């Protein structure tokens, strides 16, 4: 089989103006970025306000394993499959981060015959959104350090700075650094560290803002540090919300591209799925819903993190309905949840598969508890046996759960028509009422407890002494009515990455909280979250090249 | 009078496809970036190989002072004026750096009615070239630190690393830092510092490369560090030249925009004018020459730095002819060179003006020594008196030097027709032969001495003990045949910024050398060169804003 980049380079892309006219967009609604990418106007949503919304289909999955689930691939494939069965569909995805692309991870542009294109650009600089976020984030840092350097009238305590610089790179040497060395011409020395750009609160804000005006208002609220008297210092105090918004004036515009089968795709924003909410932008999802009858979109990691945040944070902030959910599982990943070793995944093994089903079971219960209709998608790998996929089907049917086998990596949209037919039926049935896991009026502690117990299946939560103090302080600050954004390992339903399957009788330890007041949530850390990845022994970059004719080599 | 941004927002921009068709470009020769920006194909030069070249007009100036010379404005205005007198002209400019825009400097997009547009985009992210350079630069740093972290088989001495990280920001706190702190998961501790992006050797390389292939070959040659045995370590040793070139695949394409009067402008690259050569890219200048009868382009700072490097480094690397030179001077700046104080510039003062003429005189002699025809342009300010401008005219005429009064800031191209007429006459007269200041076969020391004596007017040079050792080492490495890139204060012909006018009887101290082997020159430092600017007390960013309709406020 051809590699992803070979399939991408052989694809027959339409000029972006054709994709745009297919969506009835006028010339003033979009701007070209090259011949196959465009930015949609940030005022398009306002213009289309009175148009009815298409149905929103959320793609989530079981807990990820090294075996891979192919959630983005299924998302793209489902969008293509909907068009195959005669439905108008638009895909809404996150944009990839450049750092991991240089490191080891595959891109976030789908795979095989279910990719968004041009994948080379999408995986590299794309339309510059992440670079704009990096600039805005680091302009804020420079302004704050300059303020301290020039007399510090705001009384900022350099030991209590929340705001870090960012870089869109996997660069472990920047995790802990000291800046401002070298005397009075070089600023005030202090401890600092770089996060990867997607971990910036500005990324989370961009994805939750509903307009340029809302973006500015949210940026103004960012808490960057505390004073020596422990009072929060905000962007508004530094008076730079206007300049930072100006730096984001194009980044806020959703990007339009197409898939391998020319299905329109809106790719916009990509916040971390642990310390942030891990979904593409509200503006992208809502715009897609205005432009089509069905939007297929995804959330980060498994349903315990991704779907919970999509529903409790994103859909609440965006005031939009979610109409149906796809839960992606693979034979390989289920077997790992059942105890199979990575080297044994190619061998049929009904025992580990059967045990691993418990992980899927928990995520099914979670989606049911939200009151949403759903379909389980078995994303087929070449090594799966018929006995294995049949087992999952029978298992689902015995629970009265709809299930579809998909083969979109190898066959594109044609490999997803069964899933498309089934999800349309679900999406077209009106949802009674979405049950959020928690009410915004719940205290922060109650919110955390509800998620841990209802979504993770924990017996209880345990608060560190730091977390206890912070809970009191945050409630005093008036931040208690914000949603919480859980930062937990994606590999387990619990906070211990080694506990696969469906762990029971466990307690979730709440280590620390962090304010993301601009984004509008409180980050709850249940362990050490790495916010700056490192490079592996042999980075992917070593294989990348571009020949004298400009042909790209080795990008996946 | 309206501000620059008001004039820019009121300008009547043509769609970029109109500008492109005006240059006889085919659809495959360019890609749109929005409706008023485009990238030209990097293979356009090859395609146009057999087309005759237009004349190249270089705009340089006297030594800059805080009074301002308006060199970019004259460059844009002259391009417009050439069109006014019926000539086909294209402007080739550098792209501005975002850092200074947020700080205090005006943009590098011209001013008044002689601007390149859309100035908001050009001064902010533009088409992402600087961000791509930042990414490539920092990917290299991350790869090198990862190499050291993972066993350091190349034997890199962390105390002898030449390669620094960069950020397109004025951020003094990053000038001297320590990275890799926090234990084995966080890399190897070492001293580090960030430069501003335009100081990256990758920027210099991008501007001197003549094709994508040449770009990769040059990147491979970059010396990033030395081993414990003091052997150079290159990008080739780290095997990442392919990945870095891939990151620059779009940045190498010149950008097409237009001026306030719809004259085509190619804006591409913008290396530092002290530690690098300070000119836009060879690909931009050569492409402009293929697309038009006259190219108007500028070099950084005064003729002692900018023109010397344009001729000795850029035009030699690009193998193109320079046909005529404009030397820009202002009454205000000449008075400062004659001893006037900044607060007295608005008052007529024939004495300081007369004394200040000596600075212009030296630059005239320099351009004459290159054997190039030239015209002096007096860039008019509203406070100049007729007596003052008449004095300069008479002074020039007495030396048999052509001079033209220009008023392009207030009047656009119409304010530059006298200059246009005169420079066309010069450019159309065949140049005998360009006399480079030095021969490539000269030793590095001889090259430095020739520049110091012939261009700066120094009596001699003095080498520090470090510089002496480096000269020997560099010659041993086989780097002796490269051109030298002088890093000297721009404010004086000497290496002392306080010595205005035309200093005499001085020695230039050579403090240190640095290899820019990929760019293909040796940087010669004559003092402390700041390669990361800082922010002022009240950064320009404090006034910037974007209102709810997306209208930009406070950007100049």
PDB file of C-alpha atoms in Angstrom, chain A residues 107-233:
ATOM      1  CA  UNK A 107       0.220  14.205  11.673  1.00  0.00           C
ATOM      2  CA  UNK A 108      -3.319  14.991  12.751  1.00  0.00           C
ATOM      3  CA  UNK A 109      -4.537  15.031   9.170  1.00  0.00           C
ATOM      4  CA  UNK A 110      -6.052  11.538   9.033  1.00  0.00           C
ATOM      5  CA  UNK A 111      -4.459   8.702   7.064  1.00  0.00           C
ATOM      6  CA  UNK A 112      -4.601   6.535   3.964  1.00  0.00           C
ATOM      7  CA  UNK A 113      -7.547   7.430   1.736  1.00  0.00           C
ATOM      8  CA  UNK A 114      -9.159   9.487   4.500  1.00  0.00           C
ATOM      9  CA  UNK A 115      -6.863  12.483   4.798  1.00  0.00           C
ATOM     10  CA  UNK A 116      -7.300  16.229   4.748  1.00  0.00           C
ATOM     11  CA  UNK A 117      -5.145  17.890   2.122  1.00  0.00           C
ATOM     12  CA  UNK A 118      -2.716  19.449   1.367  1.00  0.00           C
ATOM     13  CA  UNK A 119      -1.349  17.364   4.244  1.00  0.00           C
ATOM     14  CA  UNK A 120       2.195  18.721   3.746  1.00  0.00           C
ATOM     15  CA  UNK A 121       1.040  22.254   4.464  1.00  0.00           C
ATOM     16  CA  UNK A 122      -1.474  21.300   7.152  1.00  0.00           C
ATOM     17  CA  UNK A 123       1.277  19.448   9.026  1.00  0.00           C
ATOM     18  CA  UNK A 124       3.835  22.244   8.628  1.00  0.00           C
ATOM     19  CA  UNK A 125       3.023  25.968   8.820  1.00  0.00           C
ATOM     20  CA  UNK A 126      -0.499  25.740   7.305  1.00  0.00           C
ATOM     21  CA  UNK A 127      -1.972  29.260   7.311  1.00  0.00           C
ATOM     22  CA  UNK A 128       0.179  30.439  10.209  1.00  0.00           C
ATOM     23  CA  UNK A 129      -2.354  30.201  13.036  1.00  0.00           C
ATOM     24  CA  UNK A 130       0.003  28.485  15.464  1.00  0.00           C
ATOM     25  CA  UNK A 131       2.764  30.967  14.674  1.00  0.00           C
ATOM     26  CA  UNK A 132       0.372  33.843  15.411  1.00  0.00           C
ATOM     27  CA  UNK A 133      -0.519  32.241  18.735  1.00  0.00           C
ATOM     28  CA  UNK A 134       3.179  31.824  19.536  1.00  0.00           C
ATOM     29  CA  UNK A 135       3.738  35.504  18.745  1.00  0.00           C
ATOM     30  CA  UNK A 136       0.835  36.711  20.858  1.00  0.00           C
ATOM     31  CA  UNK A 137       1.829  34.467  23.764  1.00  0.00           C
ATOM     32  CA  UNK A 138       5.454  35.605  23.687  1.00  0.00           C
ATOM     33  CA  UNK A 139       4.617  39.269  23.143  1.00  0.00           C
ATOM     34  CA  UNK A 140       2.728  39.037  26.433  1.00  0.00           C
ATOM     35  CA  UNK A 141       5.781  37.513  28.161  1.00  0.00           C
ATOM     36  CA  UNK A 142       8.071  40.192  26.752  1.00  0.00           C
ATOM     37  CA  UNK A 143       5.658  42.943  27.857  1.00  0.00           C
ATOM     38  CA  UNK A 144       5.451  41.479  31.360  1.00  0.00           C
ATOM     39  CA  UNK A 145       9.205  41.082  31.753  1.00  0.00           C
ATOM     40  CA  UNK A 146       9.644  44.594  30.384  1.00  0.00           C
ATOM     41  CA  UNK A 147       7.158  45.873  32.959  1.00  0.00           C
ATOM     42  CA  UNK A 148       9.123  44.225  35.773  1.00  0.00           C
ATOM     43  CA  UNK A 149      12.418  45.492  34.319  1.00  0.00           C
ATOM     44  CA  UNK A 150      11.118  49.057  34.183  1.00  0.00           C
ATOM     45  CA  UNK A 151      10.067  49.481  37.771  1.00  0.00           C
ATOM     46  CA  UNK A 152       7.263  46.942  38.225  1.00  0.00           C
ATOM     47  CA  UNK A 153       4.533  49.384  39.237  1.00  0.00           C
ATOM     48  CA  UNK A 154       2.022  46.526  39.211  1.00  0.00           C
ATOM     49  CA  UNK A 155       4.063  44.892  42.005  1.00  0.00           C
ATOM     50  CA  UNK A 156       4.331  41.550  40.151  1.00  0.00           C
ATOM     51  CA  UNK A 157       6.051  38.842  42.185  1.00  0.00           C
ATOM     52  CA  UNK A 158       8.570  37.217  39.782  1.00  0.00           C
ATOM     53  CA  UNK A 159       8.296  34.017  41.832  1.00  0.00           C
ATOM     54  CA  UNK A 160       4.555  33.801  41.164  1.00  0.00           C
ATOM     55  CA  UNK A 161       4.310  34.104  37.410  1.00  0.00           C
ATOM     56  CA  UNK A 162       1.752  31.810  35.762  1.00  0.00           C
ATOM     57  CA  UNK A 163       2.427  32.845  32.169  1.00  0.00           C
ATOM     58  CA  UNK A 164       5.119  30.945  30.286  1.00  0.00           C
ATOM     59  CA  UNK A 165       6.696  31.509  26.906  1.00  0.00           C
ATOM     60  CA  UNK A 166       5.867  28.987  24.167  1.00  0.00           C
ATOM     61  CA  UNK A 167       7.454  27.468  21.088  1.00  0.00           C
ATOM     62  CA  UNK A 168       5.906  25.120  18.522  1.00  0.00           C
ATOM     63  CA  UNK A 169       8.711  22.620  18.910  1.00  0.00           C
ATOM     64  CA  UNK A 170       9.510  19.510  20.914  1.00  0.00           C
ATOM     65  CA  UNK A 171      12.324  20.986  22.943  1.00  0.00           C
ATOM     66  CA  UNK A 172      13.032  19.483  26.330  1.00  0.00           C
ATOM     67  CA  UNK A 173      15.977  21.783  27.056  1.00  0.00           C
ATOM     68  CA  UNK A 174      13.472  24.652  27.370  1.00  0.00           C
ATOM     69  CA  UNK A 175      11.334  22.961  30.042  1.00  0.00           C
ATOM     70  CA  UNK A 176      13.188  24.606  32.908  1.00  0.00           C
ATOM     71  CA  UNK A 177      15.337  27.629  32.259  1.00  0.00           C
ATOM     72  CA  UNK A 178      16.487  30.831  33.936  1.00  0.00           C
ATOM     73  CA  UNK A 179      16.024  34.079  32.021  1.00  0.00           C
ATOM     74  CA  UNK A 180      17.165  37.655  32.591  1.00  0.00           C
ATOM     75  CA  UNK A 181      20.789  36.793  33.404  1.00  0.00           C
ATOM     76  CA  UNK A 182      23.760  39.027  32.582  1.00  0.00           C
ATOM     77  CA  UNK A 183      23.129  42.247  34.464  1.00  0.00           C
ATOM     78  CA  UNK A 184      20.858  45.289  34.282  1.00  0.00           C
ATOM     79  CA  UNK A 185      20.697  45.426  30.457  1.00  0.00           C
ATOM     80  CA  UNK A 186      19.246  41.950  30.305  1.00  0.00           C
ATOM     81  CA  UNK A 187      16.136  42.100  32.455  1.00  0.00           C
ATOM     82  CA  UNK A 188      15.347  40.681  35.871  1.00  0.00           C
ATOM     83  CA  UNK A 189      16.495  37.088  36.518  1.00  0.00           C
ATOM     84  CA  UNK A 190      13.758  34.580  37.246  1.00  0.00           C
ATOM     85  CA  UNK A 191      12.803  30.970  36.701  1.00  0.00           C
ATOM     86  CA  UNK A 192      10.920  30.326  33.476  1.00  0.00           C
ATOM     87  CA  UNK A 193      10.011  27.517  31.125  1.00  0.00           C
ATOM     88  CA  UNK A 194       8.621  27.124  27.641  1.00  0.00           C
ATOM     89  CA  UNK A 195       5.448  25.192  26.867  1.00  0.00           C
ATOM     90  CA  UNK A 196       4.645  23.889  23.426  1.00  0.00           C
ATOM     91  CA  UNK A 197       2.396  26.405  21.620  1.00  0.00           C
ATOM     92  CA  UNK A 198      -0.735  24.259  21.703  1.00  0.00           C
ATOM     93  CA  UNK A 199      -0.544  24.379  25.511  1.00  0.00           C
ATOM     94  CA  UNK A 200      -0.863  28.187  25.485  1.00  0.00           C
ATOM     95  CA  UNK A 201      -4.021  29.562  27.068  1.00  0.00           C
ATOM     96  CA  UNK A 202      -4.274  31.735  23.968  1.00  0.00           C
ATOM     97  CA  UNK A 203      -4.844  28.584  21.912  1.00  0.00           C
ATOM     98  CA  UNK A 204      -7.639  27.529  24.277  1.00  0.00           C
ATOM     99  CA  UNK A 205      -9.126  31.032  24.069  1.00  0.00           C
ATOM    100  CA  UNK A 206      -8.991  31.100  20.279  1.00  0.00           C
ATOM    101  CA  UNK A 207     -10.897  27.821  20.253  1.00  0.00           C
ATOM    102  CA  UNK A 208     -13.578  28.988  22.683  1.00  0.00           C
ATOM    103  CA  UNK A 209     -14.048  32.543  21.383  1.00  0.00           C
ATOM    104  CA  UNK A 210     -17.174  33.168  19.344  1.00  0.00           C
ATOM    105  CA  UNK A 211     -16.008  36.397  17.654  1.00  0.00           C
ATOM    106  CA  UNK A 212     -13.047  38.772  17.441  1.00  0.00           C
ATOM    107  CA  UNK A 213     -14.668  40.892  20.152  1.00  0.00           C
ATOM    108  CA  UNK A 214     -15.102  37.880  22.428  1.00  0.00           C
ATOM    109  CA  UNK A 215     -11.479  36.933  21.752  1.00  0.00           C
ATOM    110  CA  UNK A 216     -10.293  40.320  22.997  1.00  0.00           C
ATOM    111  CA  UNK A 217     -12.524  40.213  26.055  1.00  0.00           C
ATOM    112  CA  UNK A 218     -11.197  36.767  26.977  1.00  0.00           C
ATOM    113  CA  UNK A 219      -7.572  37.748  26.425  1.00  0.00           C
ATOM    114  CA  UNK A 220      -8.030  40.707  28.780  1.00  0.00           C
ATOM    115  CA  UNK A 221      -9.052  38.287  31.549  1.00  0.00           C
ATOM    116  CA  UNK A 222      -5.952  36.066  31.398  1.00  0.00           C
ATOM    117  CA  UNK A 223      -4.253  35.865  34.795  1.00  0.00           C
ATOM    118  CA  UNK A 224      -0.531  36.138  34.105  1.00  0.00           C
ATOM    119  CA  UNK A 225       0.890  36.383  37.617  1.00  0.00           C
ATOM    120  CA  UNK A 226       0.227  37.380  41.210  1.00  0.00           C
ATOM    121  CA  UNK A 227       1.430  40.439  43.060  1.00  0.00           C
ATOM    122  CA  UNK A 228       3.532  40.255  46.218  1.00  0.00           C
ATOM    123  CA  UNK A 229       0.144  40.617  47.962  1.00  0.00           C
ATOM    124  CA  UNK A 230      -1.123  37.579  46.056  1.00  0.00           C
ATOM    125  CA  UNK A 231      -3.613  39.508  43.970  1.00  0.00           C
ATOM    126  CA  UNK A 232      -4.085  38.302  40.377  1.00  0.00           C
ATOM    127  CA  UNK A 233      -2.471  40.387  37.607  1.00  0.00           C
TER     128      UNK A 233
END
